[in-house]
Short mmCIF file of C-alpha atoms and ligand atoms in Angstrom, two decimals:
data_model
loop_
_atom_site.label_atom_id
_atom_site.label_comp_id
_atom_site.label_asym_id
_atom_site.label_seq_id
_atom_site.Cartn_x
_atom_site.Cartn_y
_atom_site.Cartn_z
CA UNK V 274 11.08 12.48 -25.19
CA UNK V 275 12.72 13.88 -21.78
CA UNK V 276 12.69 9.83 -20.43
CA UNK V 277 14.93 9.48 -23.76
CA UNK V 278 17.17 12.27 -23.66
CA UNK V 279 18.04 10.81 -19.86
CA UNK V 280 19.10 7.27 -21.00
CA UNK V 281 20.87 8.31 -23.77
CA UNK V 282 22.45 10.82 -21.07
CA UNK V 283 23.43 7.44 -19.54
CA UNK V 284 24.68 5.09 -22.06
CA UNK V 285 25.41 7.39 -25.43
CA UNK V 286 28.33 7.88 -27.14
CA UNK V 287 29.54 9.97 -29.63
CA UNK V 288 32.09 7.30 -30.70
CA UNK V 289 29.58 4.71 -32.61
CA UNK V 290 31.74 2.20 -32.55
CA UNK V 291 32.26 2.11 -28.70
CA UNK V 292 28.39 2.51 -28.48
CA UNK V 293 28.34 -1.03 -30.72
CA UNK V 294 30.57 -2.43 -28.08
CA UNK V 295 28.45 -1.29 -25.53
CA UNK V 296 25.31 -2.70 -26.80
CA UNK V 297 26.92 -6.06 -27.49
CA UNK V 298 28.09 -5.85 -24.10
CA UNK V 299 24.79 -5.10 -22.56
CA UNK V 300 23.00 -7.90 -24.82
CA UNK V 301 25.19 -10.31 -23.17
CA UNK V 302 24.41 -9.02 -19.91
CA UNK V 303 20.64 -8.91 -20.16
CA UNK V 304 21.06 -12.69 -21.56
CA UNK V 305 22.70 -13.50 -18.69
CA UNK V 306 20.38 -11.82 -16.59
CA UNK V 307 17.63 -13.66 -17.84
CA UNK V 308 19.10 -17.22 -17.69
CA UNK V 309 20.40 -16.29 -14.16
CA UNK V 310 17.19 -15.10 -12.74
CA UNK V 311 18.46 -11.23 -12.20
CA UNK V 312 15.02 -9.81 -13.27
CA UNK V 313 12.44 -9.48 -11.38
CA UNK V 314 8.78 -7.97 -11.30
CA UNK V 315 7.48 -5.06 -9.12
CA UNK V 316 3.59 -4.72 -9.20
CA UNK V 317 1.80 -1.29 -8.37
CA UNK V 318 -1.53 -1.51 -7.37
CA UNK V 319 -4.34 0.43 -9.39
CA UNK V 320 -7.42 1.86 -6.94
CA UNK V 321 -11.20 2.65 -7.39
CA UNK V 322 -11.67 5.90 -5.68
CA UNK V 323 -15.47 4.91 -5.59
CA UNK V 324 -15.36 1.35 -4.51
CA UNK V 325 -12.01 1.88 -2.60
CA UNK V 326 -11.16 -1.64 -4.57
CA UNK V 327 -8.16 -2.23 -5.90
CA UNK V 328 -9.09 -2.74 -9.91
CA UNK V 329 -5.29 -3.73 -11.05
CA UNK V 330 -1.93 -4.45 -10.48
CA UNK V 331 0.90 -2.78 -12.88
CA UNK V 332 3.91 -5.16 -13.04
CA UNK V 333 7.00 -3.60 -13.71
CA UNK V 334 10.18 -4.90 -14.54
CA UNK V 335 13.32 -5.04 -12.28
CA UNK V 336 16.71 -5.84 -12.91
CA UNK V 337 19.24 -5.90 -10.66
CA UNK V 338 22.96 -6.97 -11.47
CA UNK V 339 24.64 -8.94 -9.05
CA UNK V 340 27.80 -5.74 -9.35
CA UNK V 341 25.78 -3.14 -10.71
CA UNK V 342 23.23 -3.18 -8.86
CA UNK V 343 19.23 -2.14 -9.52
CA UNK V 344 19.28 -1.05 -13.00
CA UNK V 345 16.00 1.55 -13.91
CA UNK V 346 14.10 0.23 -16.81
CA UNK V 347 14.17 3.45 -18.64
CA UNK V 348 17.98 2.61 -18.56
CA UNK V 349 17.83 -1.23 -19.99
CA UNK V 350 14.74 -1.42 -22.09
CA UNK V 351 15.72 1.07 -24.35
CA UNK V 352 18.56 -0.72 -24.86
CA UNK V 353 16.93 -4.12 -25.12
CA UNK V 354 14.82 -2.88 -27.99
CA UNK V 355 17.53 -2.71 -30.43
CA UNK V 356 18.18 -6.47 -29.88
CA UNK V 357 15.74 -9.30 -30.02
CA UNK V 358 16.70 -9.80 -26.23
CA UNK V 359 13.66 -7.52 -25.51
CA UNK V 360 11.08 -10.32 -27.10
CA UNK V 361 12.78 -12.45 -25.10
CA UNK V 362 12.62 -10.56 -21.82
CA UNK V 363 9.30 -9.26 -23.10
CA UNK V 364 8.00 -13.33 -23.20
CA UNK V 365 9.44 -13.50 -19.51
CA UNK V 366 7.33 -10.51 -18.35
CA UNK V 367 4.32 -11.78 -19.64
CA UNK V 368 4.44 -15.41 -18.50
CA UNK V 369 5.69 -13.96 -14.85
CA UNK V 370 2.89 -11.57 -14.49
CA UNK V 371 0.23 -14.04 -15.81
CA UNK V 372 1.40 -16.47 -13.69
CA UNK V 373 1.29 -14.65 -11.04
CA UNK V 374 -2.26 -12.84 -11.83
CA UNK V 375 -3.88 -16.89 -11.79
CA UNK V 376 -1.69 -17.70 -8.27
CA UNK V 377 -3.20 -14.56 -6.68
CA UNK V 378 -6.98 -15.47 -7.62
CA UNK V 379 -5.80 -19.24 -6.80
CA UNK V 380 -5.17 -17.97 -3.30
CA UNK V 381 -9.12 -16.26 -3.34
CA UNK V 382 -8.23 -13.09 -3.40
CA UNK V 383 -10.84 -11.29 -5.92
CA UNK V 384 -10.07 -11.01 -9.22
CA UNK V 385 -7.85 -7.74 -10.87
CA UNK V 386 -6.55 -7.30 -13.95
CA UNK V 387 -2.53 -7.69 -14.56
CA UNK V 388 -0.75 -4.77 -16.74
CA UNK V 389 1.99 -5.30 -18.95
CA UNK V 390 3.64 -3.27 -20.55
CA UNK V 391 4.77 -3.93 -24.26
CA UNK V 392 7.77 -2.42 -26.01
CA UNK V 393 7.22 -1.25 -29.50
CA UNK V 394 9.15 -4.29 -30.93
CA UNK V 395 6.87 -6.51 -29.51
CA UNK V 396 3.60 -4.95 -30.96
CA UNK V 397 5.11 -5.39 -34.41
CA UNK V 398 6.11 -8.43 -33.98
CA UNK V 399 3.86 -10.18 -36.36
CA UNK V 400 3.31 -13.52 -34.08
CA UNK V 401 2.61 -11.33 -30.89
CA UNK V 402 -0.82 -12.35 -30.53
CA UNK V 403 0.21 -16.35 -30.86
CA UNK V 404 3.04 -15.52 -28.10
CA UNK V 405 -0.06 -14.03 -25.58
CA UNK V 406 -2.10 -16.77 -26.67
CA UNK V 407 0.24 -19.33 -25.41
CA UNK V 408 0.92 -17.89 -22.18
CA UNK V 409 -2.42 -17.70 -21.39
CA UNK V 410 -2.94 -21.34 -22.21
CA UNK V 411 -0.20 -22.23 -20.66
CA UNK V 412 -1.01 -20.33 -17.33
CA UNK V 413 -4.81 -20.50 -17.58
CA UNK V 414 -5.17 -17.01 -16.68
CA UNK V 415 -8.63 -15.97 -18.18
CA UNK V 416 -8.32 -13.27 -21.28
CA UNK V 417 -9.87 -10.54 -19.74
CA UNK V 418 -7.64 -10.26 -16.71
CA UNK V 419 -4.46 -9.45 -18.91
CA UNK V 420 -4.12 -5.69 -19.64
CA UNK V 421 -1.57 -4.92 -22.50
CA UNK V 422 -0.34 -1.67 -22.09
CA UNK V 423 1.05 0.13 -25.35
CA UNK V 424 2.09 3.68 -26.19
CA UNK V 425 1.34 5.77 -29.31
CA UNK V 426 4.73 5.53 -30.21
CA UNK V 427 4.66 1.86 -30.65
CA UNK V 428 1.72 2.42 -32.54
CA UNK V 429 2.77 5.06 -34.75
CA UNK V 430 5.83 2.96 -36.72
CA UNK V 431 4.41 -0.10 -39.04
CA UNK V 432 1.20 1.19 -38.89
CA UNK V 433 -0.28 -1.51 -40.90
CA UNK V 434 1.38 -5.17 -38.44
CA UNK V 435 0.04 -3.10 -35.41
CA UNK V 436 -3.26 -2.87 -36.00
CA UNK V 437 -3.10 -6.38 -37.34
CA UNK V 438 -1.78 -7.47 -33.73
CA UNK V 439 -4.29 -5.21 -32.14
CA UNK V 440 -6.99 -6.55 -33.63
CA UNK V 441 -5.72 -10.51 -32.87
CA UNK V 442 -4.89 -9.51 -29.53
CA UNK V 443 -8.70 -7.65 -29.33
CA UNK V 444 -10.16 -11.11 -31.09
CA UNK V 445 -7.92 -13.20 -27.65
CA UNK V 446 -10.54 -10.97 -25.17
CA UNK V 447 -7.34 -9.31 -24.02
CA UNK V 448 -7.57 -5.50 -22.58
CA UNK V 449 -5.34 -2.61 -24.28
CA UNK V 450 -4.71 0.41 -22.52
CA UNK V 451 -3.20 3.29 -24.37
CA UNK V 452 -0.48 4.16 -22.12
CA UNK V 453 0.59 7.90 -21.35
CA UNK V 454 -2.03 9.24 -22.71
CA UNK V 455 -1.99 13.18 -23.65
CA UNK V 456 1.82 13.32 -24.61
CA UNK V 457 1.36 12.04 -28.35
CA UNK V 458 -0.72 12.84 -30.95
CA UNK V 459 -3.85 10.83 -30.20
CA UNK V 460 -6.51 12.37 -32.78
CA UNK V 461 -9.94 11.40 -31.31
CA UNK V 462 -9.93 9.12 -34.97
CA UNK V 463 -7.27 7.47 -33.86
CA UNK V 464 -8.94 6.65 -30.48
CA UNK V 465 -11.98 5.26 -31.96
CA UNK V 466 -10.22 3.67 -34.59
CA UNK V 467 -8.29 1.64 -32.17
CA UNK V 468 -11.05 1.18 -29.37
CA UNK V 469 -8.33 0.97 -26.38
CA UNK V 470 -10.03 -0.53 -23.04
CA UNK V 471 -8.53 1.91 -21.04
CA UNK V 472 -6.23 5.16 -21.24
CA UNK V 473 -3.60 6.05 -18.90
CA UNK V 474 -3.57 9.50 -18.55
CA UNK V 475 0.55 10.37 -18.22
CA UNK V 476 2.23 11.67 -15.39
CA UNK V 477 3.10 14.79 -16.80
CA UNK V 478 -0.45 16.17 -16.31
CA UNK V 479 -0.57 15.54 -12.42
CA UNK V 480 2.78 15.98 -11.59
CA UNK V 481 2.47 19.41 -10.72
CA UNK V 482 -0.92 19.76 -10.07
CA UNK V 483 -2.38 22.79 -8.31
CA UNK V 484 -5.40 23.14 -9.23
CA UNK V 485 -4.95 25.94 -11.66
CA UNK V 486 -8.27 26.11 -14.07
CA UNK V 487 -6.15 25.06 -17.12
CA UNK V 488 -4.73 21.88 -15.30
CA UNK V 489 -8.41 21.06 -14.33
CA UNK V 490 -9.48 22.44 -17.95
CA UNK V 491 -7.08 19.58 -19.50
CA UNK V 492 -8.01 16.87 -17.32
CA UNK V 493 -11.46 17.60 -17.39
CA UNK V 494 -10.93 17.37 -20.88
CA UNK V 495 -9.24 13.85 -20.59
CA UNK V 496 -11.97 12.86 -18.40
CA UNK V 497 -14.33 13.67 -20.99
CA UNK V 498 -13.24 12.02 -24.16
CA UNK V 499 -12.64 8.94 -21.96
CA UNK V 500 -16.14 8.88 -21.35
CA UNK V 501 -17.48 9.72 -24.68
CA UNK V 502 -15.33 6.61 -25.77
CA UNK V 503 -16.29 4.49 -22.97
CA UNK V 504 -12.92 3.59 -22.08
CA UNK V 505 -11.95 3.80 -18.17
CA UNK V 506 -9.47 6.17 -17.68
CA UNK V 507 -6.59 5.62 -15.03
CA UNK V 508 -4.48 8.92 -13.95
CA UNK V 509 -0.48 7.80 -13.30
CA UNK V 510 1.75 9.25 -10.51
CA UNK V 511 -1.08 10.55 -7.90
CA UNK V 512 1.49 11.25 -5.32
CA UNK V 513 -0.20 13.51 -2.61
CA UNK V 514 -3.62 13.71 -1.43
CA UNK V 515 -3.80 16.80 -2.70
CA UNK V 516 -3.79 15.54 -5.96
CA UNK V 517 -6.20 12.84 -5.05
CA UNK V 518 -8.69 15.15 -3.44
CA UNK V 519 -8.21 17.52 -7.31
CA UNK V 520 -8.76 14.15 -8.92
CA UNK V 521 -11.67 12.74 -6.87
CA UNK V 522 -13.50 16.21 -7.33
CA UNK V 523 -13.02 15.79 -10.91
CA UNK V 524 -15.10 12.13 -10.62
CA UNK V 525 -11.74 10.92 -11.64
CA UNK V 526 -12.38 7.29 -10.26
CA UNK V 527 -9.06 5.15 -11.21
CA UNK V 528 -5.85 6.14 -9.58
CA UNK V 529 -2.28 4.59 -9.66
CA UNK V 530 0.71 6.18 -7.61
CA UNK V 531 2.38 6.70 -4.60
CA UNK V 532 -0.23 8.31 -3.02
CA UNK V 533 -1.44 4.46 -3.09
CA UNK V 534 1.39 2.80 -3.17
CA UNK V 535 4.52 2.19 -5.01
CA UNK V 536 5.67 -0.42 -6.66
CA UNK V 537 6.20 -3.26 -4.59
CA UNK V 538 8.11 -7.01 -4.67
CA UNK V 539 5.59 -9.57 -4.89
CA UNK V 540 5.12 -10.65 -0.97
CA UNK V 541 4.26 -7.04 -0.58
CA UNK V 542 1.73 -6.56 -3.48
CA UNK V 543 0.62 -10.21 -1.74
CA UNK V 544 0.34 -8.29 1.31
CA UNK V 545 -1.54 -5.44 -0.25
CA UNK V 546 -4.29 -7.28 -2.21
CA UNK V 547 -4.59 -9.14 1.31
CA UNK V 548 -5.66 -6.20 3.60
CA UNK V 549 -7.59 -4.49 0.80
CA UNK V 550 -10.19 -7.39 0.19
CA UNK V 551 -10.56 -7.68 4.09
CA UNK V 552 -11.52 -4.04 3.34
P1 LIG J 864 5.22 3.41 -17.37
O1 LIG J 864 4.63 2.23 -18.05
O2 LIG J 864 4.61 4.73 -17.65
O3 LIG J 864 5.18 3.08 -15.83
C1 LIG J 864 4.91 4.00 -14.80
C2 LIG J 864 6.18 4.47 -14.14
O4 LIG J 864 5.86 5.48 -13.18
C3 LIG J 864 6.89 3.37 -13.33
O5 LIG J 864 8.28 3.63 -13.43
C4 LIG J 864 6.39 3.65 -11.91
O6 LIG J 864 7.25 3.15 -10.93
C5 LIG J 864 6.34 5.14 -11.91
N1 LIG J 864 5.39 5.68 -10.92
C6 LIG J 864 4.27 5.13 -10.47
N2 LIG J 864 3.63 5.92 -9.60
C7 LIG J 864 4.38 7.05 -9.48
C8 LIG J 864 4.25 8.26 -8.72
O7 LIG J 864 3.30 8.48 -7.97
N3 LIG J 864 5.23 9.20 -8.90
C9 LIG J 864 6.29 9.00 -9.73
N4 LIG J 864 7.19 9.97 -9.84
N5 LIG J 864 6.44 7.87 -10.47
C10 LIG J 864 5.50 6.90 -10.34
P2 LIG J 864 9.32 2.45 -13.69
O8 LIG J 864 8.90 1.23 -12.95
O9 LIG J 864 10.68 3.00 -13.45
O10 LIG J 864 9.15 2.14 -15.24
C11 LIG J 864 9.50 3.10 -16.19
C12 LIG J 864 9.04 2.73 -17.57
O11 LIG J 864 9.77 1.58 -18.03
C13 LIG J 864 7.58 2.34 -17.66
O12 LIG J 864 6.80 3.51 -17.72
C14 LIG J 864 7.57 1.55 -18.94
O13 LIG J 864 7.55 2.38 -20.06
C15 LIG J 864 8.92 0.86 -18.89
N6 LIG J 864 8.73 -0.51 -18.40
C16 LIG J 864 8.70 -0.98 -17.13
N7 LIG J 864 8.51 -2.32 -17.10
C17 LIG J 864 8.43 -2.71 -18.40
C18 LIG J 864 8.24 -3.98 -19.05
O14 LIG J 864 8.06 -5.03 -18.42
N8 LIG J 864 8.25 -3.98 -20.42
C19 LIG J 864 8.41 -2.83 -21.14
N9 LIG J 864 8.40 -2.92 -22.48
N10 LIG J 864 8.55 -1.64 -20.56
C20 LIG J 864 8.57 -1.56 -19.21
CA1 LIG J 865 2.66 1.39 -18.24
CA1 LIG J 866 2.62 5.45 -18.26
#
């Protein structure tokens, strides 16, 4: 993919051995990251057009080095995944954002749903449904508040382990949303075979929306299967309210982006959920 071609852009190089060195060097820094607290979640909130509610939050992982600075995720977790540091940092994620799912609804605000996103190690990871268990146990947060967001990718390589963790994770009462949605090769088998709780229709379709009658053709489209599925359907990177206003016209109900919001640091998505359930 383009998201790809940039980190390898970053971090590739021809010489394979000083790319070895470089990932051993990077493993040790995302190790130490983790034991020295250097990641850190960002959470973007997910809106109901309709009920003007916010529905979710997105957490999102930070890192940021104490001399390199803010590292991009595109950047690390790429990275990560050819090491078993991303199940660890993958555990961390989890725990943080159900943690901090239970301490917003401790606080009174109404419930949402908490997305995380999982790499493709982690969904064939054969105990991956034990490690969710567990953090939910451990947190309390109720199943159906945690929102597991997976690609196609992920889903495409050992076929067989992750629909086997699917279907644990489905038996838990978790939520899976098939995350950007419209860029792989989702047959509408596949879709039903796999029964996803929500799609997130990718970035890539609203980017440049105009309002051209192909654009509306394919999201119309998108719109449409979600329905006939019965999924929800969220559309990613709404950025102007032109895009919103396209959207809304569609009866596009579930929106995440700037337009909203970006991500934010947790006071702020504290903040957020704050002012919208004074409404
Ligand atoms: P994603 O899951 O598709 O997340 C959405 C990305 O779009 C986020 O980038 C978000 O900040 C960005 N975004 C949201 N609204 C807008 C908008 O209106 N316009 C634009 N241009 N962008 C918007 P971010 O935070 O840099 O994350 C990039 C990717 O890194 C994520 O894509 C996800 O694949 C991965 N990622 C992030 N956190 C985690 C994590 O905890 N675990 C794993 N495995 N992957 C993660
Ligand atoms: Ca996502
Ligand atoms: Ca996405």
């Amino acid at each position: 993919t383009k998201e790809q071609g940039r980190n390898h852009y970053q971090f590739y190089n021809p010489n394979l051995s000083s790319e070895a060195a470089l990932l051993l060097r990077l493993e040790s820094l995302l190790h130490q990251g983790l034991e020295k607290k250097q990641f850190f979640l960002h959470y973007q909130p997910q809106i109901n057009l309709k009920t003007k509610k916010v529905v979710g939050m997105e957490a999102l992982l930070r890192w940021e080095h104490p001399s390199l600075g803010i590292i991009n995720p595109q950047k690390f977790i790429p990275l990560a995944e050819k090491t078993d540091l991303i199940l660890h940092l993958g555990k961390w994620v989890l725990q943080t954002a159900c943690e901090q799912n239970i301490s917003w609804q401790k606080d009174g605000l109404p419930p949402i749903s908490i997305g995380v996103n999982l790499s493709a190690r982690e969904v064939q990871q054969p105990n991956l449904a034990e490690v969710v268990a567990r953090v939910l146990n451990d947190t309390g947060l109720d199943p159906q508040w945690l929102e597991l967001e997976l690609t196609e990718m992920s889903l495409r390589q050992h076929l067989t382990q992750a629909r086997k963790s699917l279907r644990d994770l489905k038996n838990l009462g978790v939520r899976i949303a098939l995350d950007d949605f419209g860029t792989g090769f989702s047959s509408l088998g596949y879709l039903q075979q796999f029964s996803f709780r929500t799609l997130k229709l990718h970035q890539a379709f609203i980017r440049d929306l105009r309002g051209t009658s192909e654009e509306l053709g394919i999201i119309s489209a998108a719109l449409a299967i979600s329905k006939g599925f019965n999924m929800r359907i969220v559309a990613e990177g709404v950025e102007t309210e032109e895009q919103l206003k396209i959207l809304s016209n569609l009866n596009c109900e579930e929106i995440q982006g700037y337009c909203f919001s970006r991500p934010l640091p947790v006071k702020e998505a504290t903040v957020f959920l704050q002012n919208a359930a004074r409404g």
